[in-house]
């Protein structure tokens, strides 16, 4: 049984094998220690944020499938404003556009708030594996295997049919397992039964601590969560569930845009460090940029359309690679030709979708 998929790094011939981990605290991008960090604006108010441990503690929900299996899940976003206020969830009005999609699971919620899902199973038994490419171009990886895989009916979105078709973001974090096998209140969870983003889980208390991810939006540090992706490569890089069925969300309009730098500067203490090459090399998070997010608005969604951006050789030779923290800045650099799509031409969609609810801005 696999118990911990904390990441290590080894060299095998000419190939470096990386098992990435974002469980360690993710500090400031500037060199030197960070003494104080705090949330300046929190959107997911049902969560308790701990920036020392880099986790957020959320209520752990126990539901079931119509066929009887136990479903352990969290709630992060909802399409209905009043429900968001009542439950401390992030208001994501554009999720309403996904209510009739094939991948959006049908659910019912009773008067006590208990969910019954019509479908959607997740297998948490695989071991997450990432084999990096040849240095210094670690991306794309040679091998990417996600640590959990959803079936053909699973996506994190659920339409509650008996509550005016409200759509929840309800990612599954454990499936068909009894509470005793999930009791890792002090950490070191068994990742063969829970998703890789879990830091600790305590069914008796009804809580789960989830690892935060670091990025940017509007020039500010952003913390968010990562639960699912429609490509196995993205799911492996994000330590999340591979959920291929959710691909149809891309065509629904219920999405935001997130930019991921491929070949930014490397070096753990370099203040301009950023990108997938650096992340796969074990230097820290890739530090992605949520394109135009400033505040919750009518267009907000936790489902993000991934767009890869690669610095050109000319930009690299002229030492023009800098840390990017704002979507407008990235788009200007794409328009000027400094950043391009790895597939050629301007930066554009990859067809990859990730489920990454915002948690809040920090003051770093």
Short mmCIF file of C-alpha atoms in Angstrom, two decimals, residues 4 7 39-40 42 62 87 101 103 136 138 239 254 279 341:
data_model
loop_
_atom_site.label_atom_id
_atom_site.label_comp_id
_atom_site.label_asym_id
_atom_site.label_seq_id
_atom_site.Cartn_x
_atom_site.Cartn_y
_atom_site.Cartn_z
CA UNK A 4 3.03 8.90 1.20
CA UNK A 7 8.38 13.86 -3.67
CA UNK A 39 -4.34 36.83 3.83
CA UNK A 40 -5.44 40.29 2.72
CA UNK A 42 -10.18 35.72 1.48
CA UNK A 62 -19.78 12.71 3.60
CA UNK A 87 -22.19 28.30 3.33
CA UNK A 101 -23.31 19.58 -19.56
CA UNK A 103 -20.04 15.88 -17.37
CA UNK A 136 17.55 22.05 -18.80
CA UNK A 138 12.41 19.43 -17.97
CA UNK A 239 -1.06 16.75 -7.86
CA UNK A 254 -17.79 28.60 -17.50
CA UNK A 279 8.93 23.38 -10.87
CA UNK A 341 2.95 29.20 -27.55
#
